XYZ file of C-alpha atoms in Angstrom:
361
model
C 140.214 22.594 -84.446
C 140.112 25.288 -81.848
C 136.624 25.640 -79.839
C 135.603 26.829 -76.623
C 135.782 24.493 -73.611
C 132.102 22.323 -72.105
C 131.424 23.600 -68.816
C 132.295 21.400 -65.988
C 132.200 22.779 -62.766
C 133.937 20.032 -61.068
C 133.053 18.795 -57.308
C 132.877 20.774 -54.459
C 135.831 21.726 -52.238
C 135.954 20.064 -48.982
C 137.622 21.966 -46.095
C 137.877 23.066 -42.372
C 135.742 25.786 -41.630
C 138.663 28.221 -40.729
C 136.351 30.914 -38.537
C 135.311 27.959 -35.972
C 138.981 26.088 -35.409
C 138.811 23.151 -32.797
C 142.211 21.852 -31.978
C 141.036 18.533 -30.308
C 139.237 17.425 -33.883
C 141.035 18.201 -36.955
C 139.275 18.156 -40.098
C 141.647 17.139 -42.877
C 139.410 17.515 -45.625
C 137.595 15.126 -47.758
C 136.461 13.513 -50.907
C 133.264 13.068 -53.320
C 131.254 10.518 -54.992
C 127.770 9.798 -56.727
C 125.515 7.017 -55.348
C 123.234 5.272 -57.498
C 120.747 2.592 -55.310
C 117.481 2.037 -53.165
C 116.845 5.369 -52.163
C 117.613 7.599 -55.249
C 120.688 9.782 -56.746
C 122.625 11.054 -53.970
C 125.736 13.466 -54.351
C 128.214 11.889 -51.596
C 130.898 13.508 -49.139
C 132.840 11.894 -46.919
C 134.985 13.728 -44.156
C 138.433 12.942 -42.933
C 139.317 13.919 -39.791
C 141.825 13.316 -36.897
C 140.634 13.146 -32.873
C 143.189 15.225 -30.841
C 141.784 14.965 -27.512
C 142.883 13.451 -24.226
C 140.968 10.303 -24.981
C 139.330 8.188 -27.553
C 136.026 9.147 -29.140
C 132.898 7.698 -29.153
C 130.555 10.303 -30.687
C 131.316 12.964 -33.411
C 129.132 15.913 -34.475
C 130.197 17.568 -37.584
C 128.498 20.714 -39.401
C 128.883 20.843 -43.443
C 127.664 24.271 -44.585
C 127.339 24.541 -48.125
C 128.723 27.275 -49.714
C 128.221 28.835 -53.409
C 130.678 30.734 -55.810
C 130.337 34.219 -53.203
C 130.614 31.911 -49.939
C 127.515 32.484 -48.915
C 126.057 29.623 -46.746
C 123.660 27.977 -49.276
C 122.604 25.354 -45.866
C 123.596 23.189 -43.011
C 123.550 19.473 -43.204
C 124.438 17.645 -39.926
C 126.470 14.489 -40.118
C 127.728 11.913 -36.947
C 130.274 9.410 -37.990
C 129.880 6.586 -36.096
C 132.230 4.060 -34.006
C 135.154 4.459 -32.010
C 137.886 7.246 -32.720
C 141.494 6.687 -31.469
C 143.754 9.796 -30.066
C 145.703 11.159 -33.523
C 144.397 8.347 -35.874
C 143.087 9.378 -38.887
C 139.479 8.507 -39.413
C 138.034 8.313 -43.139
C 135.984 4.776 -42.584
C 133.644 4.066 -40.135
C 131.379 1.588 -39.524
C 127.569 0.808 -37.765
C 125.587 2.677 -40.208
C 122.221 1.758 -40.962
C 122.022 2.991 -44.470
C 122.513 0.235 -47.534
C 123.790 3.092 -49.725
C 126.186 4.607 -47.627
C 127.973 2.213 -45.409
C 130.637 4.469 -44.758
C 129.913 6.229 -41.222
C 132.105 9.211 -42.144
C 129.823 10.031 -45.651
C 126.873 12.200 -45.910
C 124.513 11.552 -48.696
C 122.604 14.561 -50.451
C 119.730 13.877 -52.604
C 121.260 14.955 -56.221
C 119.073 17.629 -58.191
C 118.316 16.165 -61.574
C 119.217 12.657 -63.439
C 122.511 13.304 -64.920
C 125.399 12.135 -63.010
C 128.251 15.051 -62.629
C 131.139 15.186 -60.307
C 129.546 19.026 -59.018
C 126.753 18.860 -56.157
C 124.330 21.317 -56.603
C 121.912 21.800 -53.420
C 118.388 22.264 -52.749
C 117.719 23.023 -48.787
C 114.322 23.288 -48.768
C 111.689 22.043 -51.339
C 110.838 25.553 -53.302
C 114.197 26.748 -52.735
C 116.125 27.592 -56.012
C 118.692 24.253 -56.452
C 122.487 26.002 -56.555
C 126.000 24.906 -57.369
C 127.671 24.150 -54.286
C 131.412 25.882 -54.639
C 132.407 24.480 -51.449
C 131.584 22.339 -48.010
C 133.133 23.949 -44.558
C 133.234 21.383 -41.913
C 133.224 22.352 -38.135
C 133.005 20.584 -34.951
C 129.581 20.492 -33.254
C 130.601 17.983 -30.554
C 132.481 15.337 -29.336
C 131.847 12.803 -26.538
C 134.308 10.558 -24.962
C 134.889 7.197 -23.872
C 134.728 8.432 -20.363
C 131.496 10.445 -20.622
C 133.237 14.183 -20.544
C 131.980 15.971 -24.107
C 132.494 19.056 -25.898
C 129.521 20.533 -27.353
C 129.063 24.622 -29.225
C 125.954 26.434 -30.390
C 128.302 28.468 -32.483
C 127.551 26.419 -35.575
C 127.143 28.054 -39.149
C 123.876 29.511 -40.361
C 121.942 29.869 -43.965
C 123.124 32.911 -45.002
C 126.309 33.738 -43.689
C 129.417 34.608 -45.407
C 132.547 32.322 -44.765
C 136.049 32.247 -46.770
C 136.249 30.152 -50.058
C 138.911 27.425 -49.485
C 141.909 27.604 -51.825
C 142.042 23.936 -53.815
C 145.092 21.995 -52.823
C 147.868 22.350 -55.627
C 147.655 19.257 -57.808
C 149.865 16.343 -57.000
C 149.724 13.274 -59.129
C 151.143 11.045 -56.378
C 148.093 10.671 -53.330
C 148.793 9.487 -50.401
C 145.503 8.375 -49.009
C 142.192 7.789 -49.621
C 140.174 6.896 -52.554
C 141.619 7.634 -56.095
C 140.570 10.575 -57.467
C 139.411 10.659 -60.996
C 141.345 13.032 -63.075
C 140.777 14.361 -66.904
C 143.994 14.703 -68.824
C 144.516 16.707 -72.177
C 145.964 15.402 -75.535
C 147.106 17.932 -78.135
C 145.417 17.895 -81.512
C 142.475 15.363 -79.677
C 139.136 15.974 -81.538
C 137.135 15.642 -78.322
C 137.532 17.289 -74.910
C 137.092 15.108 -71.661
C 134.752 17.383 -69.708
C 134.304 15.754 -66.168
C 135.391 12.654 -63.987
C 133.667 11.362 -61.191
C 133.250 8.063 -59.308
C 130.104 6.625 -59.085
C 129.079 3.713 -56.983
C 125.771 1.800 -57.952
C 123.932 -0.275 -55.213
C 121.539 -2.580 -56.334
C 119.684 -4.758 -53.262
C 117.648 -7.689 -54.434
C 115.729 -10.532 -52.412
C 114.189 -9.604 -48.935
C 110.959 -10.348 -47.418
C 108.804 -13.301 -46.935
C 111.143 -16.276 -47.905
C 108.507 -18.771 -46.141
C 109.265 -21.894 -43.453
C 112.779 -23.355 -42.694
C 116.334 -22.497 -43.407
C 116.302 -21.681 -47.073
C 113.182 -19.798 -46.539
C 114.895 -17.577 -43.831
C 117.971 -17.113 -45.706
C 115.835 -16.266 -48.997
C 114.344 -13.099 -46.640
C 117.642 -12.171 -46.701
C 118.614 -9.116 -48.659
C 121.410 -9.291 -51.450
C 123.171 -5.758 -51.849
C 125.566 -6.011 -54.576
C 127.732 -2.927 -55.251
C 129.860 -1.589 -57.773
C 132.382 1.175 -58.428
C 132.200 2.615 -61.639
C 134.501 5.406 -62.899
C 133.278 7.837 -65.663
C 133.428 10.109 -68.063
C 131.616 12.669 -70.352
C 133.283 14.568 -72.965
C 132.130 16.597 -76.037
C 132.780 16.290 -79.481
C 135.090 19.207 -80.959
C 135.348 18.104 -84.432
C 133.328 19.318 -87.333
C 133.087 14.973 -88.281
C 129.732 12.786 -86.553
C 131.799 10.485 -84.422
C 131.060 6.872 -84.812
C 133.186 5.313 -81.203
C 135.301 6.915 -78.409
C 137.163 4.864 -76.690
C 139.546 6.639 -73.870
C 142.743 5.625 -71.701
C 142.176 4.929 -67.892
C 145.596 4.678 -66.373
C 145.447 3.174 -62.990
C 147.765 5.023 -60.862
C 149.742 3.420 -57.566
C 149.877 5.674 -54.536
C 153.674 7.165 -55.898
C 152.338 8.055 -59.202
C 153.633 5.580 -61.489
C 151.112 3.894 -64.011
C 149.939 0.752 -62.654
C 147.972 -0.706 -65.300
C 145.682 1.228 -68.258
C 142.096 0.369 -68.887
C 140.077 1.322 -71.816
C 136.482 2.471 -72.023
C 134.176 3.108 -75.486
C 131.114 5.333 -75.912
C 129.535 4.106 -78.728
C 127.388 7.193 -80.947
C 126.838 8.866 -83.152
C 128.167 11.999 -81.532
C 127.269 15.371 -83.542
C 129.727 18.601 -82.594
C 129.030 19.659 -79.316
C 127.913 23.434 -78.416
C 130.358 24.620 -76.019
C 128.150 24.036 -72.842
C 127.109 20.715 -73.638
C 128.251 17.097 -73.206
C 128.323 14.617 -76.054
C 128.254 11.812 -74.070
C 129.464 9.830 -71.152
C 130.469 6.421 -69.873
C 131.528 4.256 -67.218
C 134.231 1.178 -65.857
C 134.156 -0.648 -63.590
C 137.845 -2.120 -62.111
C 138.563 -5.443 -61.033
C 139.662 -4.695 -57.026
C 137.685 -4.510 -53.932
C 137.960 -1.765 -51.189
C 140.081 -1.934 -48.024
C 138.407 0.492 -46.034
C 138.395 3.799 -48.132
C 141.069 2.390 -50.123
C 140.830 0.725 -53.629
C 142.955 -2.107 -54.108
C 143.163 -2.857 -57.758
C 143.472 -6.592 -59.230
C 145.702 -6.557 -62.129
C 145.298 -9.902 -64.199
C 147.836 -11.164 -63.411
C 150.351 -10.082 -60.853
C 149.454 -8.477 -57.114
C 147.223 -5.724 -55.776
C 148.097 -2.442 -55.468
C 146.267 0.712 -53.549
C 145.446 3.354 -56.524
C 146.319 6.623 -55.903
C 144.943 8.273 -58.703
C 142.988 7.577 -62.064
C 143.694 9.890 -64.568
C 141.765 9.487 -68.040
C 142.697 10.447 -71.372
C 141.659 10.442 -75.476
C 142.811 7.228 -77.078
C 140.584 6.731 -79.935
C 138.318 8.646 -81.662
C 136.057 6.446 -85.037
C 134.411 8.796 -86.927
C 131.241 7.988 -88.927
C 132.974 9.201 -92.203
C 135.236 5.987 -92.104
C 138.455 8.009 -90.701
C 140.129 7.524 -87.388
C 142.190 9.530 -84.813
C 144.586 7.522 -82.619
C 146.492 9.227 -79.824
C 150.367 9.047 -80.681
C 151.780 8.529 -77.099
C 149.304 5.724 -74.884
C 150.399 5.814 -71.624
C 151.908 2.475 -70.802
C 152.313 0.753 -67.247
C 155.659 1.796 -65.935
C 158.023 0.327 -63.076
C 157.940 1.529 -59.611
C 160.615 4.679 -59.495
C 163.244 3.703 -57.147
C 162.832 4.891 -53.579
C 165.574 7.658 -53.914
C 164.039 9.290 -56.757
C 160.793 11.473 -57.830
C 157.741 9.464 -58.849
C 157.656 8.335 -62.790
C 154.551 10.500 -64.444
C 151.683 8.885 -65.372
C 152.512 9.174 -69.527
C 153.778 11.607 -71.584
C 149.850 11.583 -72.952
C 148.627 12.452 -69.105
C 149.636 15.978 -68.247
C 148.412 17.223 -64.536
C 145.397 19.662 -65.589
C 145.461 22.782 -64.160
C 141.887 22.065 -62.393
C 141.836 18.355 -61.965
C 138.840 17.168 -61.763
C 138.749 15.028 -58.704
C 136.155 12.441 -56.668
């Protein structure tokens, strides 16, 4: 059946605020994320960026202004990475923060506006404020400080309320080079539901702490146990006139050239009625066997070696209606070899297209 398409806004694009250039910082964009732990919901970006300057770094000042759909400067959040910055290395992990949350010195957190978990940020400066969808985050330099005490510092930082050019969103590429994986939504012709978003979400969950009483095991019981865990997810709507019983979708694990890695699966269990064309039917979330190397993922097959992901793209695989019937997608996509080094990256499936707007954290 034909219907019109959920609305999913997607995350926010991250870019270099083009109207206050620095040449001895460059800011190479960035990447999003949902965080789930001790202090609340918070919408996540983290900020890639390269020193250029005569020496190493030792303090970074960084202005995000939040734009919405006309550019106008929604607010400023202030962010300082933390740790030690190397002349033209790039810096997307750093360490010495406080926070439990957000470990990762180059990631602001935002405190999230309502309880669902979506891949868009939408931002509330002030309490009273109207909460709007952020469009886009322009990063410029506020200062730097080097290892030898000389520092650049500006009061020409954005404002609330001023009009700044909408970043164009890079063209789609299903090979990555760096950085976390991006989640990505893929189509399948004749599938009776419609992925509507991707995101990533990390949950942090810190237990023990506090009086642990006399001796050794009661100091290392006041020790505090975070555990954490990536999760990537889904929501998608129903398009089919049928109650759907089960959906169970395709997560195929993509190495840093493109080629399929491995394929996970992942079921939402219903009953899902037909979806108005706003709304969500449901949503769920997987977890991958791996562990991070910095802001890379390094995923754990079961049996063979690691491998940096580049990219996770997901896809319909199976769709259980309540009626007894079932839709199957014809062409899985399937773990594939590495392509050979002289040749173009093998896509991820013939069942994978690259979306027009992937949906990327």
């Amino acid at each position: 059946m034909t219907a019109p398409p959920a609305v999913a806004a997607g995350p926010p694009l991250i870019a270099a605020d083009t109207t206050r250039p620095n040449a001895a910082l460059e800011i190479r964009g960035g990447t999003t994320y949902n965080s789930i732990g001790p202090d609340g919901r918070q919408d996540v970006a983290c900020i890639v960026f390269v020193n250029h300057g005569p020496r190493m770094a030792t303090k970074v000042g960084l202005s995000l202004a939040m734009l919405d759909a006309s550019g106008t400067v929604l607010g400023v959040e202030v962010m300082y990475p933390t740790g030690k910055f190397p002349v033209d290395a790039r810096s997307a992990f750093s360490g010495g923060r406080i926070s439990t949350q957000i470990p990762n010195g180059n990631c602001h957190g935002i405190f999230a506006q309502g309880s669902a978990a979506h891949s868009n940020f939408v931002y509330r400066p002030r309490k009273g404020d109207p909460a709007t969808e952020v469009a886009a985050i322009l990063v410029s330099v506020r200062e730097i400080v080097y290892d030898d005490g000389t520092a650049f510092r500006t009061d020409q930082v954005p404002q609330t309320g001023d009009k700044l050019p909408l970043p164009t969103a890079p063209p789609y590429s299903v090979a990555v080079a760096d950085g976390p994986p991006p989640v990505t939504v893929g189509t399948v012709a004749g599938s009776p539901i419609e992925l509507t978003d991707a995101f990533r979400v990390e949950n942090v969950v810190q237990t023990g702490g506090g009086p642990g009483g006399g001796g050794l095991l009661g100091l290392i019981a006041s020790i505090p146990v975070t555990t954490r865990a990536s999760l990537f997810c889904m929501t998608f709507a129903n398009r089919d006139p049928r109650d759907v019983k089960n959906v169970r979708v395709n997560l195929a694990v993509l190495d840093r050239a493109g080629n399929v890695g491995a394929v996970e699966t992942m079921d939402s269990k219903g009953p899902f009625a037909t979806a108005a064309a706003s709304a969500d039917s449901g949503s769920s979330c997987e977890g991958f066997r791996g562990k991070w190397d910095a802001d890379t993922f390094m995923y754990q097959p079961k049996d063979g070696t690691p491998f940096a992901v580049g990219r996770v793209v997901i896809t319909p695989g199976i769709v259980e209606f309540t009626d007894g019937t079932t839709w199957t997608v014809p062409n899985p996509p399937v773990p594939n070899p590495p392509a050979p080094s002289t040749s173009a990256p093998n896509p991820p499936a013939a069942s994978t297209p690259a979306p027009s707007t992937p949906v990327a954290h």
